[in-house]
XYZ file of C-alpha atoms in Angstrom:
746
model
C -7.565 -115.940 -18.086
C -6.134 -114.545 -14.764
C -2.923 -113.270 -14.830
C -1.065 -114.644 -11.179
C 0.580 -112.316 -8.380
C 3.826 -113.980 -9.126
C 4.560 -112.768 -12.684
C 7.111 -110.719 -13.698
C 6.083 -107.290 -14.472
C 7.537 -108.029 -18.282
C 5.693 -111.829 -18.722
C 2.679 -109.771 -16.746
C 2.927 -106.836 -19.714
C 3.246 -109.084 -22.326
C 1.198 -111.833 -21.344
C -1.751 -108.592 -20.928
C -1.523 -107.292 -24.103
C -2.149 -110.790 -25.642
C -5.145 -111.243 -23.723
C -6.434 -108.190 -24.120
C -6.262 -108.857 -28.104
C -7.417 -112.187 -27.745
C -10.184 -111.709 -24.940
C -11.932 -108.995 -25.535
C -14.581 -109.488 -22.912
C -12.568 -109.855 -20.017
C -12.577 -107.673 -17.365
C -10.163 -103.849 -17.479
C -6.595 -103.538 -15.581
C -6.816 -102.456 -12.083
C -5.227 -99.139 -10.442
C -3.061 -99.238 -8.231
C -5.152 -97.375 -5.549
C -7.621 -99.966 -6.110
C -5.202 -102.688 -5.744
C -4.337 -101.014 -1.906
C -7.788 -100.965 -1.245
C -8.716 -104.568 -1.708
C -5.729 -105.368 0.378
C -3.824 -107.975 -1.384
C -0.237 -107.520 -1.493
C 2.336 -108.235 -4.339
C 5.593 -110.813 -3.705
C 7.241 -107.157 -3.636
C 5.225 -105.964 -1.017
C 3.314 -104.131 -2.744
C -0.858 -104.483 -2.733
C -2.267 -105.208 -5.391
C -0.405 -105.288 -8.843
C -0.065 -102.580 -10.885
C 2.441 -103.123 -13.672
C 6.288 -102.108 -14.105
C 5.567 -98.696 -11.549
C 4.783 -101.080 -8.502
C 7.988 -102.752 -9.034
C 10.016 -99.406 -9.677
C 8.772 -98.005 -6.492
C 9.327 -101.239 -4.381
C 13.266 -101.649 -6.008
C 14.110 -97.455 -4.812
C 12.396 -99.073 -1.197
C 9.181 -97.515 -0.642
C 7.256 -99.229 1.963
C 3.760 -99.754 2.447
C 2.262 -97.420 5.014
C 4.763 -94.750 4.963
C 5.840 -91.304 2.604
C 7.569 -90.893 0.076
C 11.164 -90.166 0.079
C 14.108 -91.454 1.519
C 12.765 -90.151 5.366
C 9.110 -90.697 4.677
C 7.861 -87.537 4.850
C 6.363 -87.118 0.785
C 2.956 -87.552 0.385
C 1.103 -91.191 1.499
C -2.003 -90.974 -0.965
C -1.961 -89.437 -4.720
C -2.593 -85.634 -4.747
C -6.449 -85.753 -4.600
C -7.787 -82.998 -6.974
C -10.653 -80.245 -5.800
C -13.789 -79.397 -8.249
C -14.441 -75.253 -7.795
C -18.419 -74.834 -7.829
C -19.582 -73.581 -11.350
C -17.692 -70.770 -12.806
C -15.575 -69.533 -8.883
C -11.794 -68.754 -10.071
C -9.248 -68.529 -7.707
C -9.850 -67.146 -4.207
C -13.156 -67.908 -3.910
C -13.489 -71.122 -1.980
C -11.236 -73.435 0.191
C -8.707 -74.898 -1.827
C -7.654 -77.389 0.946
C -8.512 -81.012 0.293
C -9.103 -83.474 3.043
C -5.996 -85.052 1.690
C -3.961 -82.473 2.170
C -5.100 -81.407 5.489
C -4.430 -85.273 6.181
C -0.766 -85.536 4.700
C 0.253 -81.601 6.590
C -1.382 -83.132 10.023
C 0.891 -86.012 9.599
C 3.744 -84.044 9.209
C 3.011 -82.639 12.459
C 1.806 -79.102 11.139
C -0.518 -76.892 12.432
C -3.714 -76.415 10.318
C -7.279 -75.722 10.190
C -9.737 -77.632 8.079
C -11.806 -75.449 5.560
C -15.369 -75.803 7.843
C -13.888 -74.999 11.296
C -12.377 -72.178 9.289
C -15.817 -71.043 8.542
C -17.476 -71.033 12.009
C -14.500 -69.549 13.317
C -14.969 -66.698 10.516
C -18.840 -66.567 11.012
C -18.751 -66.588 14.843
C -15.793 -63.427 14.011
C -18.374 -61.384 12.210
C -21.281 -62.438 14.723
C -19.396 -60.603 17.114
C -18.501 -57.590 15.391
C -21.715 -57.055 13.687
C -23.861 -57.268 17.783
C -20.545 -54.641 18.947
C -21.704 -52.698 16.215
C -25.541 -52.426 16.173
C -26.390 -50.509 19.013
C -28.440 -51.872 21.901
C -32.104 -50.941 22.279
C -33.434 -50.654 25.793
C -36.928 -50.032 26.946
C -37.091 -46.447 27.938
C -37.271 -46.510 31.848
C -40.775 -45.441 33.468
C -40.465 -42.192 36.271
C -42.818 -41.448 38.439
C -43.511 -38.388 40.758
C -44.852 -37.907 43.764
C -48.171 -35.842 44.535
C -45.193 -33.111 46.503
C -43.673 -32.871 43.295
C -45.980 -32.020 41.533
C -47.040 -29.577 44.041
C -44.027 -27.869 44.377
C -44.009 -27.212 40.654
C -46.546 -24.527 41.008
C -49.444 -26.535 40.118
C -52.036 -27.267 42.858
C -53.949 -31.257 42.936
C -57.331 -31.269 44.858
C -57.031 -33.048 47.506
C -59.302 -35.435 46.344
C -56.625 -36.779 43.788
C -54.229 -36.464 46.998
C -55.633 -39.707 49.062
C -56.421 -43.303 47.706
C -59.514 -44.917 49.429
C -59.931 -48.436 49.486
C -63.634 -49.491 48.435
C -63.050 -52.723 48.783
C -64.010 -53.754 52.151
C -67.346 -53.216 54.518
C -65.946 -49.489 54.988
C -64.087 -46.714 53.177
C -60.556 -46.038 54.224
C -57.983 -43.992 53.243
C -54.959 -45.721 52.194
C -51.549 -43.578 53.510
C -48.720 -46.267 53.257
C -47.794 -48.897 50.784
C -48.512 -51.303 53.241
C -52.069 -51.401 53.210
C -52.220 -51.872 49.449
C -51.213 -55.341 50.193
C -54.261 -56.497 52.340
C -56.168 -55.194 49.131
C -57.834 -57.643 46.925
C -59.842 -56.803 43.525
C -62.095 -59.549 43.028
C -64.751 -57.765 41.780
C -65.657 -56.287 37.950
C -66.512 -52.888 39.860
C -63.581 -52.692 41.910
C -61.290 -53.057 38.663
C -63.411 -50.473 36.713
C -62.784 -48.552 39.903
C -59.172 -48.996 39.679
C -58.896 -48.600 36.083
C -60.835 -45.303 36.332
C -58.162 -44.013 39.505
C -55.485 -44.719 36.949
C -57.119 -42.894 33.670
C -57.728 -40.190 37.285
C -53.519 -40.278 37.609
C -52.558 -39.855 33.857
C -54.486 -36.708 33.575
C -53.256 -35.656 36.807
C -49.964 -36.170 35.177
C -50.927 -34.872 32.023
C -51.842 -31.266 33.768
C -48.376 -31.579 35.724
C -46.434 -31.528 32.229
C -48.559 -29.158 30.619
C -48.025 -26.910 33.871
C -44.299 -26.803 33.546
C -44.294 -25.948 29.736
C -46.469 -23.147 30.766
C -44.247 -22.343 33.550
C -41.598 -22.482 30.819
C -43.081 -20.203 28.447
C -43.888 -17.371 31.005
C -40.504 -17.006 31.620
C -39.625 -16.399 28.276
C -42.522 -13.472 27.687
C -40.964 -12.358 30.724
C -37.218 -12.167 29.082
C -38.412 -10.898 25.807
C -40.919 -8.356 27.236
C -37.745 -6.988 29.309
C -35.823 -7.267 25.539
C -38.377 -4.991 23.926
C -38.440 -2.830 27.056
C -34.956 -2.570 26.428
C -34.942 -1.838 22.942
C -37.635 0.558 23.293
C -35.289 2.089 25.594
C -32.837 2.982 23.318
C -34.747 3.813 20.424
C -35.932 6.964 22.485
C -32.485 7.758 23.704
C -31.402 7.666 20.135
C -34.791 9.784 19.648
C -33.517 11.915 22.578
C -30.025 12.190 20.831
C -30.953 13.492 17.386
C -33.167 16.104 19.056
C -30.088 17.439 20.707
C -28.126 17.176 17.525
C -31.056 18.958 15.493
C -30.981 21.373 18.714
C -27.547 22.162 18.007
C -27.513 22.293 13.571
C -30.595 24.782 14.370
C -27.976 27.016 16.447
C -25.180 26.788 13.986
C -27.541 27.754 11.297
C -28.978 30.931 13.348
C -24.872 31.804 13.562
C -23.300 31.664 10.298
C -26.850 32.882 9.303
C -25.942 35.956 12.218
C -22.249 35.580 10.784
C -24.201 36.969 7.403
C -25.854 39.901 8.192
C -23.254 41.473 10.362
C -20.580 41.673 7.352
C -17.729 41.624 9.173
C -17.281 38.630 11.834
C -15.619 38.805 15.107
C -13.090 35.491 16.317
C -15.453 35.211 19.671
C -18.623 34.087 17.327
C -15.929 31.618 16.189
C -15.280 30.408 19.005
C -18.824 30.009 19.947
C -19.165 27.784 16.614
C -16.511 25.520 17.437
C -17.669 24.997 21.016
C -20.587 23.703 19.423
C -18.924 21.720 16.695
C -17.006 19.876 19.858
C -20.277 19.074 21.463
C -21.097 17.447 18.262
C -18.173 15.676 17.577
C -16.704 14.382 21.326
C -20.513 13.586 22.793
C -22.179 12.153 19.076
C -19.521 10.577 17.250
C -21.576 7.619 16.111
C -24.380 9.804 14.673
C -21.208 11.620 13.018
C -20.288 9.108 11.396
C -23.684 7.648 10.629
C -25.625 10.585 9.539
C -22.167 12.860 7.937
C -22.915 15.432 10.152
C -19.557 17.277 8.328
C -21.973 19.017 5.902
C -23.580 20.853 8.808
C -20.155 22.337 10.080
C -19.180 23.502 6.630
C -22.397 24.858 6.995
C -21.740 26.257 9.561
C -18.113 27.274 9.214
C -18.528 27.971 5.351
C -19.718 32.223 5.918
C -17.681 32.916 9.192
C -14.291 31.510 7.368
C -15.155 33.500 3.975
C -14.793 37.020 5.742
C -11.758 35.661 8.718
C -9.517 34.632 5.689
C -9.987 36.865 3.108
C -8.021 39.314 5.451
C -5.857 36.804 6.076
C -1.701 37.347 5.173
C -0.041 33.818 4.459
C 3.281 34.970 3.695
C 3.361 35.813 7.819
C 1.054 34.351 10.001
C 1.751 31.184 8.451
C -0.202 29.091 11.031
C -3.489 31.397 10.957
C -6.756 29.215 12.225
C -5.019 26.144 11.959
C -5.563 25.283 15.448
C -9.166 25.480 15.113
C -9.260 23.148 12.445
C -7.337 20.826 13.900
C -9.987 20.841 17.001
C -12.264 20.305 14.110
C -11.122 17.200 11.927
C -12.935 14.376 13.489
C -16.534 16.448 12.471
C -14.845 17.519 9.424
C -13.845 14.171 8.502
C -9.733 15.672 7.715
C -7.977 12.310 6.495
C -4.976 13.777 8.012
C -1.315 12.690 6.632
C 1.539 12.863 9.542
C 4.356 14.669 8.383
C 7.840 13.443 8.729
C 11.113 14.571 9.616
C 13.246 11.996 7.040
C 14.053 13.448 3.474
C 13.268 9.414 1.792
C 10.127 9.954 3.492
C 9.077 13.327 2.379
C 10.121 12.022 -1.460
C 7.320 9.466 -0.630
C 4.798 11.988 0.671
C 5.425 14.677 -2.424
C 4.656 10.938 -4.700
C 1.922 11.163 -2.778
C 0.787 14.071 -3.685
C 1.251 13.807 -7.427
C -0.040 10.285 -7.936
C -3.495 12.571 -6.570
C -2.427 15.814 -8.832
C -5.746 15.126 -11.203
C -7.947 15.351 -8.139
C -8.794 18.476 -8.150
C -10.438 18.157 -11.776
C -13.665 16.565 -10.128
C -13.668 17.605 -6.553
C -17.057 18.635 -6.718
C -17.937 14.951 -7.679
C -15.004 13.063 -5.292
C -13.833 15.220 -3.021
C -15.335 15.655 0.789
C -17.173 18.739 1.691
C -14.405 20.048 3.884
C -11.949 19.685 1.040
C -14.486 21.367 -1.384
C -14.368 24.188 1.067
C -10.547 24.921 1.538
C -10.240 24.822 -2.579
C -13.116 28.101 -2.257
C -11.274 29.385 0.091
C -7.837 28.831 1.306
C -6.448 28.312 -2.129
C -7.360 31.882 -3.479
C -5.764 33.208 -0.648
C -3.029 31.219 -0.492
C -2.192 31.913 -4.407
C -3.036 35.173 -4.337
C 0.237 36.188 -1.977
C 2.255 33.577 -3.814
C 1.711 35.509 -6.603
C 1.525 38.971 -5.824
C 4.240 38.889 -2.817
C 6.373 35.678 -2.782
C 10.207 35.875 -3.636
C 11.494 33.502 -4.749
C 14.796 33.791 -3.509
C 12.912 33.991 -0.078
C 11.121 30.262 0.377
C 11.037 30.127 4.268
C 7.804 31.762 4.913
C 6.279 29.621 1.975
C 7.959 26.845 3.213
C 7.128 26.797 6.768
C 3.373 27.660 5.120
C 3.662 23.843 2.922
C 4.948 22.544 6.482
C 2.413 23.631 9.283
C -0.170 22.746 6.580
C 1.136 19.871 5.417
C -1.488 16.876 7.747
C -4.518 19.344 7.395
C -3.880 20.311 3.806
C -5.650 17.788 1.014
C -2.874 16.416 -1.301
C -5.106 17.832 -4.633
C -4.445 21.582 -3.479
C -0.903 21.462 -2.335
C 0.224 19.626 -5.593
C -1.721 21.632 -7.283
C 0.545 24.889 -5.848
C 3.479 23.186 -6.071
C 2.820 22.411 -9.667
C 1.738 25.155 -10.553
C 3.582 28.092 -9.258
C 6.133 26.849 -7.352
C 8.091 25.121 -9.479
C 7.351 27.532 -12.376
C 9.179 30.331 -10.767
C 11.978 28.070 -9.470
C 13.156 27.188 -13.712
C 12.598 30.885 -14.094
C 14.964 31.704 -11.103
C 17.395 29.402 -12.082
C 17.210 30.558 -16.237
C 17.979 34.153 -14.612
C 20.578 33.256 -12.549
C 24.648 34.080 -13.713
C 26.838 31.829 -11.322
C 29.564 34.579 -12.769
C 28.633 36.818 -10.721
C 29.485 36.805 -7.314
C 26.177 37.746 -5.260
C 25.947 35.750 -2.344
C 21.886 35.926 -2.287
C 21.643 34.514 -5.716
C 23.479 31.351 -4.549
C 20.161 28.902 -6.157
C 21.042 26.309 -3.052
C 19.568 29.214 -0.477
C 16.353 29.274 -2.529
C 16.134 25.099 -4.260
C 17.036 23.405 -0.616
C 14.033 23.968 1.287
C 11.951 22.485 -1.089
C 13.707 19.244 -1.635
C 11.619 17.803 1.718
C 8.054 18.842 -0.505
C 9.292 18.207 -3.679
C 11.396 15.389 -4.037
C 12.493 13.991 -7.393
C 10.277 16.493 -8.622
C 12.958 19.305 -8.545
C 15.031 16.606 -11.612
C 14.285 19.711 -14.140
C 15.774 21.999 -11.489
C 18.613 20.563 -10.364
C 19.310 19.709 -14.450
C 19.173 23.149 -15.562
C 22.047 24.593 -12.689
C 24.058 21.273 -13.063
C 23.934 23.025 -17.057
C 25.138 26.246 -15.729
C 27.498 25.360 -13.734
C 28.939 22.870 -16.903
C 29.007 26.182 -18.612
C 30.904 28.749 -16.288
C 33.245 26.278 -15.651
C 34.389 25.930 -19.642
C 35.078 29.461 -19.414
C 36.260 29.392 -15.689
C 40.116 31.184 -14.795
C 40.691 28.285 -12.123
C 43.564 30.653 -10.576
C 40.513 32.921 -8.945
C 39.537 29.966 -7.396
C 36.301 27.244 -6.831
C 32.714 29.020 -8.191
C 30.778 30.341 -5.408
C 28.299 27.998 -4.856
C 29.653 24.779 -6.055
C 30.496 23.064 -2.929
C 26.786 23.246 -1.644
C 26.193 20.986 -5.207
C 28.603 18.298 -4.147
C 26.154 15.945 -3.022
C 23.028 17.014 -5.247
C 24.989 16.086 -8.407
C 27.134 13.485 -7.294
C 29.292 11.562 -9.969
C 28.435 14.336 -12.503
C 30.495 17.044 -10.650
C 33.373 14.548 -10.986
C 32.532 14.155 -14.411
C 32.107 18.286 -15.665
C 35.394 18.885 -13.497
C 37.063 16.515 -14.999
C 36.129 17.744 -18.161
C 36.584 21.650 -17.583
C 38.366 22.178 -14.517
C 41.128 19.547 -14.902
C 43.228 20.294 -17.786
C 42.783 23.636 -17.316
C 44.806 22.686 -13.771
C 47.503 21.172 -15.688
C 48.428 24.260 -17.658
C 47.838 26.580 -14.441
C 50.810 24.307 -12.802
C 52.705 24.212 -16.085
C 52.773 27.885 -17.028
C 52.380 29.853 -13.518
C 54.032 27.939 -11.079
C 57.582 27.303 -10.973
C 60.396 26.365 -7.776
C 62.030 29.161 -6.009
C 63.605 28.698 -3.035
C 64.293 32.473 -3.136
C 60.997 33.909 -3.737
C 58.634 31.127 -3.941
C 54.916 31.913 -4.865
C 52.362 29.412 -4.012
C 49.339 30.917 -5.707
C 48.741 28.679 -8.529
C 49.462 25.719 -6.343
C 46.628 27.215 -3.712
C 44.598 27.215 -6.659
C 44.446 24.209 -7.766
C 44.312 22.568 -3.644
C 41.030 24.539 -3.214
C 39.840 21.810 -6.712
C 41.362 18.775 -4.668
C 38.072 17.712 -2.965
C 36.410 17.501 -6.390
C 38.897 15.327 -8.035
C 38.868 11.608 -6.863
C 42.618 11.684 -4.954
C 44.364 8.932 -7.503
C 43.846 11.868 -9.805
C 44.561 14.708 -8.021
C 47.952 12.772 -7.454
C 48.401 12.430 -10.636
C 48.457 15.561 -11.533
C 50.753 16.618 -8.830
C 53.156 14.049 -9.601
C 53.074 15.278 -13.742
C 53.539 18.939 -12.791
C 54.764 20.131 -9.740
C 57.094 17.329 -9.026
C 59.200 16.898 -11.784
C 59.791 20.779 -11.045
C 60.053 20.255 -7.124
C 62.854 17.332 -8.008
C 64.753 20.038 -10.542
C 65.460 22.240 -8.211
C 66.298 19.869 -5.934
C 68.976 18.353 -7.521
C 70.491 21.510 -8.674
C 70.605 22.763 -5.182
C 72.322 19.648 -3.904
C 74.994 19.502 -6.389
C 75.676 23.343 -5.975
C 79.176 24.201 -4.024
C 78.714 23.060 -0.046
C 75.093 23.040 0.531
C 73.615 23.714 3.738
C 71.920 20.237 4.346
C 70.044 22.132 7.350
C 68.341 24.644 5.194
C 67.642 21.873 2.651
C 66.118 19.674 5.726
C 63.782 22.774 5.991
C 62.548 23.560 2.577
C 61.979 19.673 2.829
C 59.582 20.247 5.630
C 58.254 23.264 4.312
C 56.727 21.771 1.299
C 55.422 19.318 2.742
C 53.234 21.475 5.109
C 52.261 22.844 2.224
C 50.358 19.718 1.208
C 46.884 19.273 2.481
C 46.873 15.907 4.713
C 44.350 14.412 2.512
C 46.563 14.758 -0.750
C 50.287 14.290 1.845
C 48.810 10.921 2.519
C 48.257 9.393 -0.802
C 50.552 6.673 -2.327
C 51.321 8.591 -5.099
C 52.325 11.932 -3.085
C 54.167 9.938 -0.628
C 56.332 8.640 -3.070
C 57.671 11.301 -4.807
C 58.102 13.244 -1.315
C 59.778 10.100 -0.603
C 62.586 9.975 -3.475
C 63.349 13.529 -3.038
C 64.490 12.613 0.872
C 66.209 9.637 -0.686
C 68.152 11.998 -3.188
C 68.764 14.356 -0.022
C 70.627 11.077 1.699
C 72.485 10.481 -1.417
C 73.737 14.112 -1.212
C 74.767 14.068 2.117
C 76.204 10.655 1.914
C 78.396 11.462 -1.361
C 79.610 15.105 0.418
C 81.905 17.042 -2.035
C 81.943 14.226 -4.735
C 78.346 15.122 -5.155
C 78.404 17.706 -7.467
C 79.955 14.971 -9.646
C 78.420 11.579 -8.758
C 74.815 12.393 -7.879
C 72.334 11.401 -10.592
C 69.213 12.975 -10.629
C 65.562 11.720 -10.739
C 64.299 11.000 -13.443
C 60.335 9.854 -13.866
C 60.469 6.714 -14.781
C 59.152 5.381 -18.495
C 56.408 3.933 -19.877
C 57.550 0.553 -20.610
C 56.195 -0.379 -24.267
C 54.430 -3.451 -24.134
C 56.062 -6.161 -26.261
C 54.685 -9.202 -28.689
C 54.550 -12.697 -26.286
C 57.642 -13.918 -28.514
C 59.090 -10.750 -26.665
C 58.631 -11.512 -23.672
C 59.044 -15.249 -24.049
C 62.224 -14.697 -24.953
C 63.261 -12.762 -22.524
C 62.468 -15.568 -20.145
C 64.779 -17.396 -21.826
C 68.585 -18.257 -19.543
C 71.127 -15.469 -20.890
C 72.826 -18.354 -22.046
C 70.250 -19.203 -24.042
C 69.731 -15.777 -26.027
C 71.075 -15.488 -29.334
C 70.702 -12.041 -30.106
C 73.940 -9.904 -30.985
C 75.028 -6.676 -28.472
C 74.880 -3.703 -30.647
C 77.368 -1.074 -31.375
C 77.825 1.936 -28.446
C 77.521 4.043 -31.018
C 74.544 2.211 -33.135
C 72.633 1.854 -29.495
C 73.154 6.034 -29.327
C 71.171 6.448 -32.931
C 68.260 4.291 -31.839
C 65.068 6.084 -30.889
C 63.519 5.896 -27.498
C 59.614 5.427 -27.929
C 57.551 7.655 -27.226
C 54.093 6.556 -24.961
C 51.944 7.208 -28.232
C 53.958 3.856 -29.625
C 53.249 2.489 -26.358
C 49.264 2.868 -27.003
C 49.988 2.144 -30.322
C 51.648 -1.722 -29.788
C 49.023 -2.019 -27.047
C 46.369 -1.285 -29.728
C 47.907 -3.687 -32.187
C 48.214 -6.580 -29.597
C 45.019 -5.901 -28.573
C 43.419 -6.223 -31.751
C 42.290 -2.392 -32.129
C 42.938 -0.272 -34.419
C 45.110 3.008 -33.660
C 43.590 5.270 -36.863
C 45.745 9.100 -37.099
C 42.985 11.658 -38.044
C 43.658 14.126 -40.569
C 41.940 16.712 -37.497
C 43.485 18.937 -34.298
C 42.299 19.980 -31.518
C 40.561 22.963 -31.986
C 42.981 24.632 -28.579
C 45.856 22.788 -27.969
C 46.329 21.613 -31.836
C 47.929 18.208 -31.163
C 46.588 15.519 -33.732
C 43.949 13.179 -32.999
C 43.907 10.179 -33.178
C 40.636 7.099 -32.891
C 40.973 3.764 -31.208
C 38.257 1.361 -31.687
C 37.359 -1.984 -31.629
C 35.542 -2.227 -35.248
C 36.811 -3.178 -38.072
C 35.005 -0.372 -40.074
C 37.269 2.105 -38.433
C 33.587 3.465 -36.545
C 32.901 3.703 -32.848
C 35.784 3.832 -29.998
C 36.678 7.148 -28.731
C 39.183 10.177 -29.666
C 42.172 10.942 -28.629
C 44.794 13.007 -28.358
C 48.619 13.152 -26.064
C 50.486 15.733 -23.939
C 52.598 14.986 -21.502
C 52.647 11.359 -21.922
C 48.652 11.498 -20.628
C 46.303 10.207 -23.133
C 43.059 12.198 -23.214
C 40.142 11.127 -24.705
C 36.730 12.979 -26.025
C 33.846 12.679 -23.159
C 31.066 10.236 -23.861
C 27.916 11.672 -25.513
C 29.846 14.795 -25.939
C 28.193 16.794 -29.231
C 30.583 17.233 -32.261
C 30.658 20.858 -30.871
C 31.738 20.641 -27.952
C 34.577 18.735 -27.534
C 35.078 17.930 -23.730
C 37.658 15.508 -22.557
C 39.251 13.806 -19.920
C 42.432 11.541 -18.968
C 42.460 7.782 -19.602
C 43.743 5.277 -17.357
C 45.712 2.995 -19.794
C 43.598 -0.285 -18.639
C 40.416 1.502 -19.781
C 41.495 1.631 -23.512
C 40.197 -1.560 -24.252
C 36.206 -0.522 -22.479
C 36.396 2.643 -24.292
C 37.238 1.264 -27.524
C 33.951 -1.341 -27.143
C 31.714 1.708 -27.907
C 29.573 2.180 -30.806
């Protein structure tokens, strides 16, 4: 049975359930959308009856024909689904349905439908495809007149020039385009004649094109003819040049043969050969390089140079034939090495020479013909003169020879002479040299230094021999005689090695000289020992020499000054003059050192104190005492000294007890320093061979090895030099700050 539209939702639902169970054959319940489409309305204002959902919509203020929501901007119709075709995925089609588009337009949005988008996309693709595809145009036909054809050089027959009108009763020649308008071609014969005329026109154009092609080919043939003619002329010129070169070669061959037959060649013959060679190298440079004409030059020069160089003395005329070789350097393929003036560059050139020291072993295979000729002619003559006539103590002549020929001489020849003759002779001369003899001519720097630009670092062994000689002389040298002759010239060459040598050998001797032979005596002052010491000052650092003067000169000078100032009625004018006298005795470089200035200032202060005290100076003036080196104390002792006096609880010793405490020596200071620095201070059961002082070892090794040997002399720590052999005791003063560094040695 039907359901009334006025029934409540609950009754409707219950009744519908019963009806469904009692009358299964009744019609199914219709949807809310179907009810709206039929236009029926329920009592609540909702079209049709849709159960409880319709009543809920009505209670929430839903109005027919408006969208959902309080403001009515929601959807108006239920959501519609759009099924994709086949297995099409997302993005494969336009997802918007017609319902969604209508809803968007109802809300005022600007939306394009799928059909409109496809139309726009299709039009865009069509336009882009049209832009990409090139426009194909029909080629434009161009016509030429008879005058243009004849202007190109092709004559046109008179028959083809005139157009004859055969259509009328009489044949007439047409000369203007207006004449063609009145022509009628109705008959077949006339059409045939027109076709024949068109064929004739085409033939004429074909002949004109062929004629143009023939003209272009004629121009190309003319150009090719000129090129071939030019090539032939060039080849003929080359043949003529080669013929003249062959002629010059025959002349050179004849000159060389005449020189061989004559036995003795004058310089005039060499000049004739030089002229021919200059013609070759200046007029035919390309042929000289291409055909290697240096063999022609060497063949012509070899017999002439062999005879001329045989009578040459290289040590007296070191530039003999050099200018001639410079004139021939192009044709002889001489690779010149520019001579250098700077010392560093000269050493580099010497290294360049020695890099090619093995080249002379394969001269026949790798050397040029010029180098082979020099090795056979020039080299034996120079070697003979060096072995028989050259004095190693007179290097100037041979050095000039090498310097003048350095730019032309092959490197392997120069290296052979320097390595096999010069270096061994220098070694032998240094071995025979005795620096103890005062012979000015025997100083090695006079005959070694000139070779330094040529030999460079290859003189290291020779310089080492000279340094060993000086070291052996210093070991037994009497410093009162002054500086060893020739030592000053080697100061820059030896560098720091010379400073080490004089510290090992000369410094202890200067200490002994000033201590034993020098006395300060205002009445009869002798300055020989002090003057001898000043001669050695330039070989020491200023601090080292200042230490020497402070330890050996100034204590004696202070004592004499104190005795003079404490005497009865000293003459201060004489004292001042004596003070200035001693200042003038010290060279300015020594006098300006801080230690020397301080020592003189102490003397001047003593003079001022004596002048201030006057007669009481004899009783109240105190002598200058050398500052004792304060022993290094432990951290606890230094911490105690830093506390205020009131906090120190150290009891004061009695005066008698204080005098009984012995003063610490410099050895004790060094020993305490070693203890604080974790260094071993080991007394050895040995003594210095000469001085007899006991020896000690200071080392950082727990096993007692390594470190250095030392002894003490006048509050100076003397340490054995590193690297010294056991039978050579070589010592130098060691600064207090260097003890820990030397103790690390192994």
